[in-house]
CSV table of C-alpha atoms and ligand atoms in Angstrom, one decimal:
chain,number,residue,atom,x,y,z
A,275,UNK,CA,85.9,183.1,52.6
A,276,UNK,CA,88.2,183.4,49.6
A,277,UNK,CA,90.7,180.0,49.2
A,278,UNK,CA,93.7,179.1,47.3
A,279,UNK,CA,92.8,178.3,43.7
A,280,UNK,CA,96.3,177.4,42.3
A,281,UNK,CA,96.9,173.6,42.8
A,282,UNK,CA,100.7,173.9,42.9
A,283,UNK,CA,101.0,176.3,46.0
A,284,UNK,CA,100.3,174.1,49.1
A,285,UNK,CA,99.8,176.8,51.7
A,286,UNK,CA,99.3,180.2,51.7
A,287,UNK,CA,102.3,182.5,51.5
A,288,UNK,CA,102.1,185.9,53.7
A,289,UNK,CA,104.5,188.5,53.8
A,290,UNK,CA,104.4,190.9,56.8
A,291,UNK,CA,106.3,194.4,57.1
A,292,UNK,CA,106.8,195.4,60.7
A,293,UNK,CA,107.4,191.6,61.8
A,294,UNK,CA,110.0,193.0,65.2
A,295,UNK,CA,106.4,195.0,66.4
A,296,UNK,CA,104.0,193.7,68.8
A,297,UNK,CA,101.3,193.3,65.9
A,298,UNK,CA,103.8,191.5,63.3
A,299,UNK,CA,105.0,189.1,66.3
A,300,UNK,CA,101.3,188.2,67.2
A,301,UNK,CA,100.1,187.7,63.4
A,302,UNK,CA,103.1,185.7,62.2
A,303,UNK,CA,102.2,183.3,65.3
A,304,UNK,CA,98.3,183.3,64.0
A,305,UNK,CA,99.3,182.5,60.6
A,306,UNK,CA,101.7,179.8,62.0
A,307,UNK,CA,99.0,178.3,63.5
A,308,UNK,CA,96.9,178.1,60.1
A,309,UNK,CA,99.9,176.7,58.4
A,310,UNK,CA,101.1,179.8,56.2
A,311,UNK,CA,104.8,180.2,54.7
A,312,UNK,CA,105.7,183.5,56.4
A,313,UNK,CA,107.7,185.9,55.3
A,314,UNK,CA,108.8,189.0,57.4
A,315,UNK,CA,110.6,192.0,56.3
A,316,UNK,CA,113.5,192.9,58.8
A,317,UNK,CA,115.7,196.3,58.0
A,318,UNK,CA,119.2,197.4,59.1
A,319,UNK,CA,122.3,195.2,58.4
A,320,UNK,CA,122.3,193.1,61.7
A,321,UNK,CA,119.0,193.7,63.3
A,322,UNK,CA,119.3,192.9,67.1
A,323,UNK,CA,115.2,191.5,66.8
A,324,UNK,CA,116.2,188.8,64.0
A,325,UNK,CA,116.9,185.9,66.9
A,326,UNK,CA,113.7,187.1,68.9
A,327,UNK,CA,111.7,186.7,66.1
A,328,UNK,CA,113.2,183.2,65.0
A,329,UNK,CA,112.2,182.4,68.5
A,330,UNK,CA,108.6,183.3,68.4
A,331,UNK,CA,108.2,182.0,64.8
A,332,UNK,CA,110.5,179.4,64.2
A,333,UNK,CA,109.2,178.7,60.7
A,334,UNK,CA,109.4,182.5,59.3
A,335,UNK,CA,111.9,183.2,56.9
A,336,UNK,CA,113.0,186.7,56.7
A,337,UNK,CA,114.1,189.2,54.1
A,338,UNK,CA,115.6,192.2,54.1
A,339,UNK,CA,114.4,195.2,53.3
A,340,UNK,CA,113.5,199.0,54.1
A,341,UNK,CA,109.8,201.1,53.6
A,342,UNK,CA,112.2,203.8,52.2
A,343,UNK,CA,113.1,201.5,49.4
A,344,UNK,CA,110.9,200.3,46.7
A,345,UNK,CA,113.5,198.0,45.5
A,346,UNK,CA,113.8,196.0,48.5
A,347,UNK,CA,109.9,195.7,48.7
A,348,UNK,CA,109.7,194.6,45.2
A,349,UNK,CA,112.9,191.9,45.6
A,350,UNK,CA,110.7,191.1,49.1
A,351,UNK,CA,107.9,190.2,47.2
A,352,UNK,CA,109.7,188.4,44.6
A,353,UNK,CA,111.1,185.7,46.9
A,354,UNK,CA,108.2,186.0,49.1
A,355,UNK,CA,105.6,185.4,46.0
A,356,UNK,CA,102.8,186.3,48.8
A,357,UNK,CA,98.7,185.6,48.3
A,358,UNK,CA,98.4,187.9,51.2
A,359,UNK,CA,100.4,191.1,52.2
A,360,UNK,CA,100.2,192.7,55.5
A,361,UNK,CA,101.6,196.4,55.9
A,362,UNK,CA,102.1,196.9,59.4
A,363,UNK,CA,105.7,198.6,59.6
A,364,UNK,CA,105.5,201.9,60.7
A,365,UNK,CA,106.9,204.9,62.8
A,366,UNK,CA,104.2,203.8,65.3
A,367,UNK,CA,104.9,206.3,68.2
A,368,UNK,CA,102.5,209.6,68.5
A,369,UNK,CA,104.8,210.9,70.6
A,370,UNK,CA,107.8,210.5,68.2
A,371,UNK,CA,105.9,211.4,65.4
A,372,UNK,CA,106.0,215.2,66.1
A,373,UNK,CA,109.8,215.0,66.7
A,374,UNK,CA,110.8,213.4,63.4
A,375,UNK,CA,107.9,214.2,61.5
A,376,UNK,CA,109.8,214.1,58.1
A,377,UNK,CA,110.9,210.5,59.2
A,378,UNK,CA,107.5,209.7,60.0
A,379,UNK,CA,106.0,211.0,56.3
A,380,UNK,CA,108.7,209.3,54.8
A,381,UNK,CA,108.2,205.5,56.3
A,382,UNK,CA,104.2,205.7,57.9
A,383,UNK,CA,102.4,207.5,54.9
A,384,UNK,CA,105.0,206.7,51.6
A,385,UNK,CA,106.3,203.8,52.7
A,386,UNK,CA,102.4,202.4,51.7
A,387,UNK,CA,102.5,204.0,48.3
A,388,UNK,CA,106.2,202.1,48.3
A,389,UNK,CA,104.2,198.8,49.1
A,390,UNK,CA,101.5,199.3,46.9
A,391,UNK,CA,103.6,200.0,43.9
A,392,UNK,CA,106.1,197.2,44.9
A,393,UNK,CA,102.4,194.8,44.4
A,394,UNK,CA,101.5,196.8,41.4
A,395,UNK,CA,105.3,195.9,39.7
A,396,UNK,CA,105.3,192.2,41.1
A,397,UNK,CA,101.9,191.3,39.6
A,398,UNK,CA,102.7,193.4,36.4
A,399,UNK,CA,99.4,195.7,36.7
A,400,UNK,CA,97.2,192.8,37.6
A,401,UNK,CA,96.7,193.5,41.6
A,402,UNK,CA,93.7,191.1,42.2
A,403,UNK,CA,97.1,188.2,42.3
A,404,UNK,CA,97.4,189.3,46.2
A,405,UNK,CA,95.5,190.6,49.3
A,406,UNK,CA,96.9,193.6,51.2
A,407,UNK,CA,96.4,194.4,54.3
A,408,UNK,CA,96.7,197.9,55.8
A,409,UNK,CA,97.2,199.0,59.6
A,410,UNK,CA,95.4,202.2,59.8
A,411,UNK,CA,94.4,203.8,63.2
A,412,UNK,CA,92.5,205.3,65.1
A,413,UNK,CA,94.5,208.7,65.6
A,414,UNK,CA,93.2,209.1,62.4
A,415,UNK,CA,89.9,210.9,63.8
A,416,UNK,CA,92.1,212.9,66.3
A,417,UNK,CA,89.7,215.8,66.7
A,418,UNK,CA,86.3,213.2,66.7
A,419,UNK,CA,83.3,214.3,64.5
A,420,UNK,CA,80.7,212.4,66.8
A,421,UNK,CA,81.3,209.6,68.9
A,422,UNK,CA,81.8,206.4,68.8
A,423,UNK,CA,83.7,206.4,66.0
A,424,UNK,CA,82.7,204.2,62.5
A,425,UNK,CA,83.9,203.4,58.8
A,426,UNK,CA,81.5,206.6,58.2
A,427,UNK,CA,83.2,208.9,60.3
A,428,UNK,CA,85.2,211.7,58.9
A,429,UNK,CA,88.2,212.0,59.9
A,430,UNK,CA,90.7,215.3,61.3
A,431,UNK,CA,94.4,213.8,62.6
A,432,UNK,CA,96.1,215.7,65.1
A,433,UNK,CA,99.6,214.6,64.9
A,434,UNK,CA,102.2,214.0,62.0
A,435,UNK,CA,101.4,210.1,62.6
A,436,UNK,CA,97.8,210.4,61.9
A,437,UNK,CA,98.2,212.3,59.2
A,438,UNK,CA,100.6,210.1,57.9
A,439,UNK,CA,98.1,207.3,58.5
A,440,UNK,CA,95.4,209.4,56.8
A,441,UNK,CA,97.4,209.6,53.9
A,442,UNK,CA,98.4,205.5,54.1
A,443,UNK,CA,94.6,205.0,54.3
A,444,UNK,CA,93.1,207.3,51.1
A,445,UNK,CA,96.2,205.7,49.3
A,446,UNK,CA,95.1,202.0,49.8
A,447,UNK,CA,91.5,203.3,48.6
A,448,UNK,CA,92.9,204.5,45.6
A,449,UNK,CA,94.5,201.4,44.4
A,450,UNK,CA,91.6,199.6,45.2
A,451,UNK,CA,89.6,202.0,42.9
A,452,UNK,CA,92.1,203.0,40.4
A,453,UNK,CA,93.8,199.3,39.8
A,454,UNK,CA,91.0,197.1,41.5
A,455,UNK,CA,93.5,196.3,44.0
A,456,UNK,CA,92.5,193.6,46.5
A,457,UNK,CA,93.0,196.0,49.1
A,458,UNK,CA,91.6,196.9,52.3
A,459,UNK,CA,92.5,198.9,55.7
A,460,UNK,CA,91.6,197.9,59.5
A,461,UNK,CA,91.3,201.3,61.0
A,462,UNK,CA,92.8,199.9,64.5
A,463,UNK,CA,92.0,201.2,67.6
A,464,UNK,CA,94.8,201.2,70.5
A,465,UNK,CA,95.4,197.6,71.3
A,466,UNK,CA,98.4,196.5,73.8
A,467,UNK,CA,100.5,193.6,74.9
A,468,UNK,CA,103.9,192.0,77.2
A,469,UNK,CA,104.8,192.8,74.0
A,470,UNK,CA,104.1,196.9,73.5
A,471,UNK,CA,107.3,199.1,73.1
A,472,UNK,CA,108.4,201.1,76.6
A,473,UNK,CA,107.2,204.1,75.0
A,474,UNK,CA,103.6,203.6,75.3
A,475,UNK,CA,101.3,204.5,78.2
A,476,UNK,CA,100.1,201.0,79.0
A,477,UNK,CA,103.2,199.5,79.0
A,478,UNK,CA,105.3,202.3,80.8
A,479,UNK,CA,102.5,202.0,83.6
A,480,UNK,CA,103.3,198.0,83.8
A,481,UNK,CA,106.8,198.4,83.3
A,482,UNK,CA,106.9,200.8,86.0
A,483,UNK,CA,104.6,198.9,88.7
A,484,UNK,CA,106.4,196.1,88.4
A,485,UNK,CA,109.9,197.6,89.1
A,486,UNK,CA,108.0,199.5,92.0
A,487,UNK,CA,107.1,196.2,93.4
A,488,UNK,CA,110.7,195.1,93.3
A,489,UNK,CA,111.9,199.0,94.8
A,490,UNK,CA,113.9,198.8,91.9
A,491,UNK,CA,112.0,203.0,90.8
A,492,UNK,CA,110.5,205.2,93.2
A,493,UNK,CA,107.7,206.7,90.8
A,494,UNK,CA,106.5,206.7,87.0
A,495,UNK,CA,106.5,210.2,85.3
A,496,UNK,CA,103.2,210.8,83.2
A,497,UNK,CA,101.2,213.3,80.9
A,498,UNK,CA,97.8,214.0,80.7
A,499,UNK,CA,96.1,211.2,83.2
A,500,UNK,CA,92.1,212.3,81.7
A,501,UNK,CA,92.8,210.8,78.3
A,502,UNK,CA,90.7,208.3,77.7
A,503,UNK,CA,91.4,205.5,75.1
A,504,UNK,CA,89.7,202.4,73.8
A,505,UNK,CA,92.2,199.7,74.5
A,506,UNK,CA,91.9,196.2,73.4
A,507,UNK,CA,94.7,193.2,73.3
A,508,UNK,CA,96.3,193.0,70.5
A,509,UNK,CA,96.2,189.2,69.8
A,510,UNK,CA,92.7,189.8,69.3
A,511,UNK,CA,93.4,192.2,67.1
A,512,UNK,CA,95.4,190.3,64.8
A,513,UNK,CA,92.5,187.7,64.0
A,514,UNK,CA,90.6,190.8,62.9
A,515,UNK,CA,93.3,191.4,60.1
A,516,UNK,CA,93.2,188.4,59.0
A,517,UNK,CA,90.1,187.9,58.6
A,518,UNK,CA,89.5,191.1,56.6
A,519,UNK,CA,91.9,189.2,53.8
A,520,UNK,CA,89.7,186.4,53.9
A,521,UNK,CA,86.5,188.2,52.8
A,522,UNK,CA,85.4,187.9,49.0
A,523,UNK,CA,85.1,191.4,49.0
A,524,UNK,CA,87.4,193.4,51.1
A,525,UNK,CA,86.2,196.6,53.1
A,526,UNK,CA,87.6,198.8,55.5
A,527,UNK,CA,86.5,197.6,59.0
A,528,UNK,CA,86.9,199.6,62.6
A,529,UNK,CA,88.3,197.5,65.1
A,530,UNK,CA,87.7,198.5,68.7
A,531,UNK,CA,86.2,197.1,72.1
A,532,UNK,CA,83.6,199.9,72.2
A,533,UNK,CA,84.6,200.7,76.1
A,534,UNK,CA,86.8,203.8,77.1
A,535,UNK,CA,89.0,203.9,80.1
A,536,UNK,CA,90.8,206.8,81.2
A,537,UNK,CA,94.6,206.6,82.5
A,538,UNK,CA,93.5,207.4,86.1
A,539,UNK,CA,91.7,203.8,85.8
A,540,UNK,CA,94.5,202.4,84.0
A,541,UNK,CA,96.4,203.4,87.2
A,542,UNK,CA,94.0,201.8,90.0
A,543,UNK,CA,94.6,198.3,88.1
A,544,UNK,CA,97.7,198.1,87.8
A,545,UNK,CA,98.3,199.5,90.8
A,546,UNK,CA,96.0,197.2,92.6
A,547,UNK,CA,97.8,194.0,91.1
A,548,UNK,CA,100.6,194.7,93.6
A,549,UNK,CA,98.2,195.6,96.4
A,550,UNK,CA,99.0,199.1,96.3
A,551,UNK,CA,95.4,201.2,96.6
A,552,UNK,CA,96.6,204.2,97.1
A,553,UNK,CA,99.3,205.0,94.6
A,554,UNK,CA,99.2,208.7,94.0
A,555,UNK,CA,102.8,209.2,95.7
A,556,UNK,CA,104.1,206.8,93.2
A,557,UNK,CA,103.2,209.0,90.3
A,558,UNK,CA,104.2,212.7,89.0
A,559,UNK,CA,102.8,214.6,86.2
A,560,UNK,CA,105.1,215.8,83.9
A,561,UNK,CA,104.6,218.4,81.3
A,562,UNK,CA,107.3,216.8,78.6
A,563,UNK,CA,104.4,214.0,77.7
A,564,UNK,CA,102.0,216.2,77.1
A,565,UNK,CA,101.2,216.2,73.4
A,566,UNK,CA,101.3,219.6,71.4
A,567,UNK,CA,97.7,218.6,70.2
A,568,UNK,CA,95.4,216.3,72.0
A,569,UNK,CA,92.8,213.8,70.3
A,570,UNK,CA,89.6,213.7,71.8
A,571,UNK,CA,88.1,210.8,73.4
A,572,UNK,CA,88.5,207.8,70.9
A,573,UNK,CA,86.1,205.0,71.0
A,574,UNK,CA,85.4,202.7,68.6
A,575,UNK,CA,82.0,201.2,66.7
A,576,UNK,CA,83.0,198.0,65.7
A,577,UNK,CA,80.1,196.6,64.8
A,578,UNK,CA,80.1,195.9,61.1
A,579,UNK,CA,83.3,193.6,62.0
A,580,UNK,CA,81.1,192.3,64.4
A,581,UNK,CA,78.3,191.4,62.1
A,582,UNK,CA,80.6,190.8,59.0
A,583,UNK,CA,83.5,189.3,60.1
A,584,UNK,CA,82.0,187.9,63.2
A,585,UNK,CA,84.8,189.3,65.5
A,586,UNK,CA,84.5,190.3,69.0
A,587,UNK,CA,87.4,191.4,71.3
A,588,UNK,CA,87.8,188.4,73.9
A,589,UNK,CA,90.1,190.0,76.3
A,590,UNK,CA,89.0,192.8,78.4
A,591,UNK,CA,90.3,195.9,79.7
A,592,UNK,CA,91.3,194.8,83.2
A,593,UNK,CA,92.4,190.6,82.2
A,594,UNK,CA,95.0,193.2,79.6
A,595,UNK,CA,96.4,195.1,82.6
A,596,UNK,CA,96.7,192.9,84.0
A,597,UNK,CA,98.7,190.3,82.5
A,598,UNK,CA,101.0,192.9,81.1
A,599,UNK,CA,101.9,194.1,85.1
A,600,UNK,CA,102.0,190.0,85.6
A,601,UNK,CA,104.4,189.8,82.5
A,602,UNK,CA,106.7,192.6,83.7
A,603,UNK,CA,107.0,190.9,86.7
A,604,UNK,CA,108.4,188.0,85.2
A,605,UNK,CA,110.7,190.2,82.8
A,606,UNK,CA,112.0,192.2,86.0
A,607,UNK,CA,112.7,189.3,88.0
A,608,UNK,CA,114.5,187.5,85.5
A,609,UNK,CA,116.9,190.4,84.8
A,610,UNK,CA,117.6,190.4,88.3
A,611,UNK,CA,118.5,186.3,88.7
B,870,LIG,P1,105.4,198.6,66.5
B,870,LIG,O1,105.5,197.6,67.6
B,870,LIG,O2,106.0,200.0,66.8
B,870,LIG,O3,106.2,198.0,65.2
B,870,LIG,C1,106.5,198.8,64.1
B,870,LIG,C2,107.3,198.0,63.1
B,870,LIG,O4,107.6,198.8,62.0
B,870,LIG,C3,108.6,197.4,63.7
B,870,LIG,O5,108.7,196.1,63.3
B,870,LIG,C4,109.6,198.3,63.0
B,870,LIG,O6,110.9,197.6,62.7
B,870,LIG,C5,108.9,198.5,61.6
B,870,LIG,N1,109.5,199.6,60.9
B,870,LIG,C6,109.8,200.9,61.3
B,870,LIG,N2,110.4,201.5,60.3
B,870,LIG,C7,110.6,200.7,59.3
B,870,LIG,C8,111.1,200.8,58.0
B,870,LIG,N3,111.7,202.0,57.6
B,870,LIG,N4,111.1,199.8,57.1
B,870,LIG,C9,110.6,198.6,57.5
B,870,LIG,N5,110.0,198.4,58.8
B,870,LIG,C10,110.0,199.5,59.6
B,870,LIG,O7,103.9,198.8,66.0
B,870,LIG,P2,102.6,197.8,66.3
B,870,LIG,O8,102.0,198.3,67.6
B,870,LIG,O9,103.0,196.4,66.1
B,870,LIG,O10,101.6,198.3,65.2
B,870,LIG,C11,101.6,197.7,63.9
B,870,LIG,C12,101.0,198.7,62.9
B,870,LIG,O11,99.7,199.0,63.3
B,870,LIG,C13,101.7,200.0,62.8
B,870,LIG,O12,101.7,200.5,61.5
B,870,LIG,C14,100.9,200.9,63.7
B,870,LIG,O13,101.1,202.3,63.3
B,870,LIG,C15,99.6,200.4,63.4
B,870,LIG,N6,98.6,200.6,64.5
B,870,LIG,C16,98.9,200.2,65.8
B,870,LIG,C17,98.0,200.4,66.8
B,870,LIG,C18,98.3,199.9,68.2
B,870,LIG,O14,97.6,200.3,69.1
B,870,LIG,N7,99.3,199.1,68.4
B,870,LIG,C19,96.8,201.0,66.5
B,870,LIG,C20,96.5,201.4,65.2
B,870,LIG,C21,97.4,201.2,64.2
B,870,LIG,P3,112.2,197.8,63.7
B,870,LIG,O15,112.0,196.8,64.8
B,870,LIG,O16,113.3,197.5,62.8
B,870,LIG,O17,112.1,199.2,64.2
């Protein structure tokens, strides 16, 4: 593991871009916990996340700034004077990603190039001064070449997001080959929380067994229910990014659980939590969340993480149901105190 040379910085510095997400929330509290300065990036004039995130993190300090603009990433990086930079802002949402696919070029795919040059300027040319970190993903295999899926495997997005990500990827590569950038992506598999935006499968199931436990919704609308994913918990996840930075020499690692599960047993869990076996009635297909282009089944090889890094998912499929139906719960009971 790499450590701080320079005698007058006492701790680690990090800056984070997508701090507001589920991943940045998770990985500013791991770094808390080491005893980093954090930095986060926060865009819009009064973001409405800024008091959740002081919550969470009480010791971050945040900055302002926008993946569209190189100048606020390079004034970021300026006050933040990171050792370590973690790129996780994103349009994150598949879904979305066909919808505002310009949008989603714009912040997923140059909004890296953006960071990367914002490093490049800060460290005048000299990019081994600071690790970067960047969140690629799985959708980037979209139409899989051979299963599971490895650091080997080529890849064929199916959506503007992966190819966005594709192009985020190949672009951290380069800097790491062109200006021996310390600079390396975690090709992510699907990884959920409590804290997972409405939008996504996982969490619109939980969301929507919880308020059918309270009878406050009848039924939860749904696409394609034989898509199968490899979901992990994303606070395991985030110890897997961090130690990638660690590493004398960075490489591009797959991050996965290696298991697939299909939405139909995504269903029987958390379905089961609030003793309902049968919930079939409660659910209706709906042909507005289909996607214009599936991705096969994705499922990950993690194992030169796990032999390299030594990381292993420690939260499995069912515990992560789970406690997300268990945390909507909670968050639908409180709203209704
Ligand atoms: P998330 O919850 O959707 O968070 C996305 C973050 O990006 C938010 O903090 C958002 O800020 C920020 N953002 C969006 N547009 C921005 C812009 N123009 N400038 C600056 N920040 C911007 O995503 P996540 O699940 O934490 O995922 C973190 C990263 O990992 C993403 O890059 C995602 O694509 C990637 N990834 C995720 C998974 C997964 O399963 N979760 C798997 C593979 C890869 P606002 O709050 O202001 O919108």
């Amino acid at each position: 593991m790499y450590s701080q040379s320079e005698q007058c910085i006492p701790a680690k510095r990090a800056l984070i871009t997508g701090i507001t997400g589920q991943d940045g929330l998770y990985l500013g509290q791991l770094l808390a916990t080491k005893g980093y300065e954090i930095f986060g990036l926060v865009r819009g004039q009064s973001n409405p996340k800024i008091a959740m995130v002081e919550q969470i993190i009480p010791s971050i300090q945040l900055l302002e700034g926008d993946l569209r603009d190189l100048s606020s990433l390079i004034g970021a990086m300026e006050i933040a004077q990171p050792n370590e930079i973690y790129n996780l802002g994103a349009i994150s949402f598949v879904g979305l990603s066909w919808k505002q696919a310009e949008l989603t070029g714009e912040i997923t795919a140059m909004g890296v190039l953006r960071m990367l040059e914002a490093a490049r300027i800060h460290t005048q040319g000299d990019m081994s001064k600071v690790r970067f970190y960047q969140a690629s993903s799985s959708e980037m295999f979209g139409k899989v070449r051979e299963t599971p899926q490895s650091e080997t495997t080529a890849f064929h997005p199916r959506s503007p997001y992966g190819v966005a990500k594709t192009f985020g990827h190949y672009i951290t590569i380069n800097y790491r080959e062109s200006y021996g950038a310390l600079a390396c992506s975690g090709i992510l598999f699907n990884h959920e929380s409590p804290r997972r935006g409405f939008e996504f499968v996982t969490r619109k199931v939980s969301n929507a067994v919880a308020r059918i436990a309270l009878g406050l919704q009848d039924h939860v609308a749904l696409g394609n229910l034989d898509v199968r994913r490899d979901w992990g918990f994303a606070g395991d996840y985030v110890e897997a990014m961090w130690l990638m930075l660690q590493q004398e020499e960075l490489h591009d690692y797959v991050i996965a659980t290696g298991e697939t599960h299909s939405i139909w047993e995504l269903l029987d869990i958390a379905f089961s939590r609030i003793n309902i076996e049968n919930w079939q009635a409660y659910v209706r297909q709906d042909p507005r969340f289909f996607r214009p282009a599936e991705v096969d089944v994705l499922v990950g090889d993690a194992s030169r993480a796990w032999k390299e890094l030594g990381w292993k998912p420690k939260v499995g499929f069912r515990e992560l149901i789970e406690m997300m139906v268990d945390a909507d719960l909670e968050l639908e009971r409180s709203k209704l105190r």
